[in-house]
mmCIF file of C-alpha atoms in Angstrom:
data_model
loop_
_atom_site.group_PDB
_atom_site.id
_atom_site.type_symbol
_atom_site.label_atom_id
_atom_site.label_comp_id
_atom_site.label_asym_id
_atom_site.label_seq_id
_atom_site.Cartn_x
_atom_site.Cartn_y
_atom_site.Cartn_z
ATOM 1 C CA MET I 1 31.637 -31.422 23.764
ATOM 2 C CA THR I 2 33.453 -29.011 21.514
ATOM 3 C CA GLU I 3 32.254 -26.073 19.487
ATOM 4 C CA LYS I 4 32.593 -28.326 16.440
ATOM 5 C CA ASP I 5 30.181 -30.864 18.026
ATOM 6 C CA ILE I 6 27.646 -28.105 18.669
ATOM 7 C CA VAL I 7 27.812 -26.886 15.085
ATOM 8 C CA GLN I 8 27.664 -30.435 13.682
ATOM 9 C CA TYR I 9 24.518 -31.200 15.713
ATOM 10 C CA TYR I 10 22.981 -27.909 14.600
ATOM 11 C CA VAL I 11 23.749 -28.660 10.950
ATOM 12 C CA LEU I 12 22.319 -32.187 11.286
ATOM 13 C CA CYS I 13 19.073 -30.873 12.769
ATOM 14 C CA ASN I 14 18.783 -28.291 10.016
ATOM 15 C CA LYS I 15 18.280 -31.174 7.591
ATOM 16 C CA LEU I 16 14.798 -31.577 9.100
ATOM 17 C CA LYS I 17 13.865 -28.235 7.521
ATOM 18 C CA GLN I 18 14.308 -29.880 4.120
ATOM 19 C CA THR I 19 12.820 -33.281 4.993
ATOM 20 C CA LEU I 20 9.224 -33.294 3.807
ATOM 21 C CA ARG I 21 6.484 -35.128 5.679
ATOM 22 C CA THR I 22 6.038 -38.003 3.224
ATOM 23 C CA GLY I 23 2.664 -39.118 4.562
ATOM 24 C CA TRP I 24 1.036 -36.177 2.824
ATOM 25 C CA LEU I 25 2.552 -37.184 -0.489
ATOM 26 C CA GLN I 26 1.454 -40.799 0.006
ATOM 27 C CA THR I 27 -2.126 -39.725 0.669
ATOM 28 C CA HIS I 28 -2.074 -37.576 -2.468
ATOM 29 C CA ILE I 29 -2.199 -34.162 -0.856
ATOM 30 C CA THR I 30 -1.412 -31.930 -3.807
ATOM 31 C CA LYS I 31 -0.787 -28.671 -1.982
ATOM 32 C CA GLU I 32 1.908 -26.545 -3.565
ATOM 33 C CA ARG I 33 4.104 -26.720 -0.458
ATOM 34 C CA ILE I 34 4.085 -29.630 2.009
ATOM 35 C CA GLU I 35 5.320 -29.105 5.571
ATOM 36 C CA SER I 36 8.765 -30.214 6.646
ATOM 37 C CA VAL I 37 9.542 -32.398 9.648
ATOM 38 C CA ALA I 38 10.918 -29.302 11.408
ATOM 39 C CA GLU I 39 7.602 -27.502 10.878
ATOM 40 C CA HIS I 40 5.737 -30.509 12.258
ATOM 41 C CA ILE I 41 7.948 -30.468 15.367
ATOM 42 C CA TYR I 42 7.243 -26.767 15.903
ATOM 43 C CA SER I 43 3.506 -27.272 15.407
ATOM 44 C CA THR I 44 3.371 -30.131 17.919
ATOM 45 C CA GLN I 45 5.068 -27.917 20.484
ATOM 46 C CA MET I 46 2.649 -25.032 19.908
ATOM 47 C CA LEU I 47 -0.292 -27.421 20.121
ATOM 48 C CA ALA I 48 1.116 -28.787 23.395
ATOM 49 C CA LEU I 49 1.275 -25.287 24.839
ATOM 50 C CA ALA I 50 -2.306 -24.563 23.791
ATOM 51 C CA MET I 51 -3.677 -27.850 25.168
ATOM 52 C CA TYR I 52 -1.731 -27.438 28.413
ATOM 53 C CA SER I 53 -2.940 -23.867 28.813
ATOM 54 C CA GLN I 54 -6.584 -24.589 28.033
ATOM 55 C CA TYR I 55 -7.038 -27.806 29.990
ATOM 56 C CA GLN I 56 -4.414 -27.307 32.732
ATOM 57 C CA TYR I 57 -2.939 -30.787 32.601
ATOM 58 C CA LYS I 58 -0.908 -31.905 35.624
ATOM 59 C CA ILE I 59 2.242 -32.618 33.623
ATOM 60 C CA ASP I 60 5.754 -31.259 33.275
ATOM 61 C CA ILE I 61 5.172 -29.136 30.154
ATOM 62 C CA TYR I 62 8.888 -28.368 29.812
ATOM 63 C CA LYS I 63 9.625 -32.078 29.602
ATOM 64 C CA VAL I 64 6.876 -32.438 26.972
ATOM 65 C CA ILE I 65 8.256 -29.550 24.895
ATOM 66 C CA LEU I 66 11.745 -31.100 25.000
ATOM 67 C CA MET I 67 10.311 -34.529 24.172
ATOM 68 C CA LEU I 68 8.499 -33.053 21.168
ATOM 69 C CA ALA I 69 11.633 -31.147 20.113
ATOM 70 C CA ILE I 70 13.616 -34.364 19.724
ATOM 71 C CA HIS I 71 10.995 -37.026 18.977
ATOM 72 C CA GLU I 72 11.589 -36.905 15.213
ATOM 73 C CA THR I 73 15.360 -36.393 15.137
ATOM 74 C CA GLU I 74 15.998 -39.976 14.031
ATOM 75 C CA GLU I 75 14.436 -38.889 10.741
ATOM 76 C CA ILE I 76 17.670 -37.035 9.997
ATOM 77 C CA ILE I 77 19.130 -40.507 9.325
ATOM 78 C CA ILE I 78 16.141 -42.702 8.383
ATOM 79 C CA GLY I 79 13.875 -40.148 6.704
ATOM 80 C CA ASP I 80 10.168 -39.715 7.339
ATOM 81 C CA LEU I 81 8.850 -43.264 7.257
ATOM 82 C CA THR I 82 5.091 -43.678 7.594
ATOM 83 C CA TYR I 83 2.781 -46.531 8.468
ATOM 84 C CA LEU I 84 2.259 -46.984 4.728
ATOM 85 C CA GLN I 85 5.946 -47.913 4.377
ATOM 86 C CA ILE I 86 6.860 -49.663 7.629
ATOM 87 C CA ASP I 87 5.209 -50.856 10.826
ATOM 88 C CA GLU I 88 5.600 -48.766 13.985
ATOM 89 C CA LEU I 89 7.753 -51.256 15.905
ATOM 90 C CA THR I 90 10.240 -51.644 13.061
ATOM 91 C CA LYS I 91 10.421 -47.866 12.640
ATOM 92 C CA GLN I 92 11.086 -47.479 16.363
ATOM 93 C CA GLU I 93 13.807 -50.126 16.239
ATOM 94 C CA ILE I 94 15.716 -48.498 13.384
ATOM 95 C CA GLY I 95 14.941 -45.057 14.798
ATOM 96 C CA HIS I 96 16.447 -45.959 18.161
ATOM 97 C CA LYS I 97 19.643 -47.039 16.402
ATOM 98 C CA ALA I 98 19.736 -43.832 14.360
ATOM 99 C CA ILE I 99 19.191 -41.591 17.345
ATOM 100 C CA HIS I 100 22.482 -42.717 18.865
ATOM 101 C CA GLU I 101 24.246 -41.422 15.767
ATOM 102 C CA VAL I 102 22.364 -38.107 15.791
ATOM 103 C CA LEU I 103 22.966 -37.431 19.490
ATOM 104 C CA GLU I 104 26.436 -38.982 19.549
ATOM 105 C CA ASN I 105 28.401 -35.930 20.672
ATOM 106 C CA LEU I 106 25.911 -34.290 23.035
ATOM 107 C CA ASN I 107 26.789 -34.364 26.726
ATOM 108 C CA ILE I 108 23.139 -35.063 27.605
ATOM 109 C CA LYS I 109 22.806 -37.801 25.003
ATOM 110 C CA GLU I 110 21.542 -40.428 27.461
ATOM 111 C CA ASP I 111 18.910 -38.075 28.913
ATOM 112 C CA LEU I 112 17.611 -37.290 25.435
ATOM 113 C CA ILE I 113 17.574 -40.949 24.416
ATOM 114 C CA ASP I 114 15.615 -41.705 27.606
ATOM 115 C CA LEU I 115 13.056 -39.054 26.588
ATOM 116 C CA ILE I 116 12.676 -40.607 23.135
ATOM 117 C CA LEU I 117 12.245 -44.065 24.643
ATOM 118 C CA GLU I 118 9.695 -42.644 27.093
ATOM 119 C CA PHE I 119 7.806 -40.996 24.211
ATOM 120 C CA ASP I 120 7.757 -44.251 22.263
ATOM 121 C CA ALA I 121 6.584 -46.287 25.278
ATOM 122 C CA LYS I 122 3.628 -43.929 25.862
ATOM 123 C CA GLU I 123 3.400 -44.957 29.530
ATOM 124 C CA THR I 124 3.946 -41.689 31.433
ATOM 125 C CA GLU I 125 1.466 -38.821 31.441
ATOM 126 C CA GLU I 126 4.003 -36.615 29.633
ATOM 127 C CA ALA I 127 4.624 -39.232 26.942
ATOM 128 C CA LYS I 128 0.906 -39.805 26.374
ATOM 129 C CA PHE I 129 0.312 -36.062 26.157
ATOM 130 C CA ALA I 130 3.219 -35.610 23.716
ATOM 131 C CA TYR I 131 1.992 -38.556 21.609
ATOM 132 C CA TYR I 132 -1.526 -37.106 21.490
ATOM 133 C CA CYS I 133 -0.068 -33.754 20.372
ATOM 134 C CA ASP I 134 1.945 -35.516 17.660
ATOM 135 C CA LYS I 135 -1.141 -37.281 16.314
ATOM 136 C CA LEU I 136 -3.602 -34.406 16.708
ATOM 137 C CA GLU I 137 -1.205 -32.079 14.907
ATOM 138 C CA CYS I 138 -1.398 -34.406 11.900
ATOM 139 C CA ASP I 139 -5.200 -34.408 12.084
ATOM 140 C CA LEU I 140 -5.277 -30.611 12.148
ATOM 141 C CA GLN I 141 -2.714 -30.300 9.353
ATOM 142 C CA CYS I 142 -4.651 -32.757 7.206
ATOM 143 C CA LYS I 143 -7.813 -30.729 7.699
ATOM 144 C CA LEU I 144 -5.997 -27.517 6.748
ATOM 145 C CA TYR I 145 -4.593 -29.091 3.567
ATOM 146 C CA CYS I 146 -7.966 -30.544 2.643
ATOM 147 C CA GLU I 147 -9.777 -27.262 3.191
ATOM 148 C CA LYS I 148 -7.383 -25.597 0.744
ATOM 149 C CA GLU I 149 -7.911 -28.396 -1.790
ATOM 150 C CA ASN I 150 -11.655 -28.587 -1.174
ATOM 151 C CA ASN I 151 -11.279 -32.308 -0.461
ATOM 152 C CA LEU I 152 -12.856 -32.661 2.960
ATOM 153 C CA SER I 153 -13.584 -36.371 2.549
ATOM 154 C CA LEU I 154 -9.899 -37.210 3.081
ATOM 155 C CA ALA I 155 -9.731 -35.084 6.249
ATOM 156 C CA GLU I 156 -12.940 -36.645 7.537
ATOM 157 C CA LYS I 157 -11.585 -40.141 6.936
ATOM 158 C CA TRP I 158 -8.208 -39.250 8.490
ATOM 159 C CA ILE I 159 -9.638 -37.667 11.657
ATOM 160 C CA LYS I 160 -12.293 -40.356 12.164
ATOM 161 C CA ASN I 161 -9.623 -43.028 11.796
ATOM 162 C CA ASP I 162 -7.505 -41.395 14.496
ATOM 163 C CA LEU I 163 -10.505 -40.930 16.777
ATOM 164 C CA ASN I 164 -11.095 -44.679 16.518
ATOM 165 C CA LYS I 165 -7.453 -45.788 16.562
ATOM 166 C CA ILE I 166 -5.810 -43.451 19.077
ATOM 167 C CA ASN I 167 -6.992 -43.560 22.634
ATOM 168 C CA TYR I 168 -7.231 -39.758 22.933
ATOM 169 C CA ASP I 169 -8.334 -38.426 26.289
ATOM 170 C CA ASP I 170 -11.582 -36.415 26.315
ATOM 171 C CA ASN I 171 -9.853 -33.079 25.681
ATOM 172 C CA PHE I 172 -7.875 -34.231 22.663
ATOM 173 C CA ALA I 173 -10.939 -36.056 21.295
ATOM 174 C CA SER I 174 -12.962 -32.881 21.709
ATOM 175 C CA VAL I 175 -10.463 -30.836 19.702
ATOM 176 C CA ALA I 176 -10.308 -33.521 16.998
ATOM 177 C CA LYS I 177 -14.106 -33.541 16.763
ATOM 178 C CA TYR I 178 -14.143 -29.759 16.561
ATOM 179 C CA ALA I 179 -11.669 -29.933 13.672
ATOM 180 C CA LEU I 180 -13.773 -32.589 11.988
ATOM 181 C CA ASN I 181 -16.934 -30.489 12.107
ATOM 182 C CA ASN I 182 -15.603 -26.960 11.509
ATOM 183 C CA ASN I 183 -13.658 -24.928 9.007
ATOM 184 C CA LEU I 184 -10.294 -24.280 10.659
ATOM 185 C CA GLU I 185 -9.342 -21.249 8.604
ATOM 186 C CA LYS I 186 -12.421 -19.242 9.627
#
């Protein structure tokens, strides 16, 4: 890997700062400023640290943080596709192809690809934890947007849907229920 490869990867990843989370637009969140994919990545990592700290999971938190750091990098190539646009398996398929292009010049490319595949498979404790953080972060962000817009019915629908659809463990379900029943800004 050369200095040029490092800078090219850095520049590629910076595109995620400008890539908006399209799901919010599709669900008609009208907030003045919608979060970027990069902000979502950061928020999932901070949520992971909080959940790990509070509930003392027996996981490799450093692996989770790295997994969360790269789990959306395919969006540099494919954009932020949501379930409203494409099914999850198709998104994973095209995402896995795109990730090879994004990570092409990194010496640890194969290790990072393995982490993305592990995240997508949701079979290890770290992958499940990271996936729960990814989904709960969206629930919390939705609630924050809806509180600002005074449209709590959308947040209620969103969080209840995830509580029914995602097999959260008791701790993640508890935090989602707290978000559902409380004002997050207070």
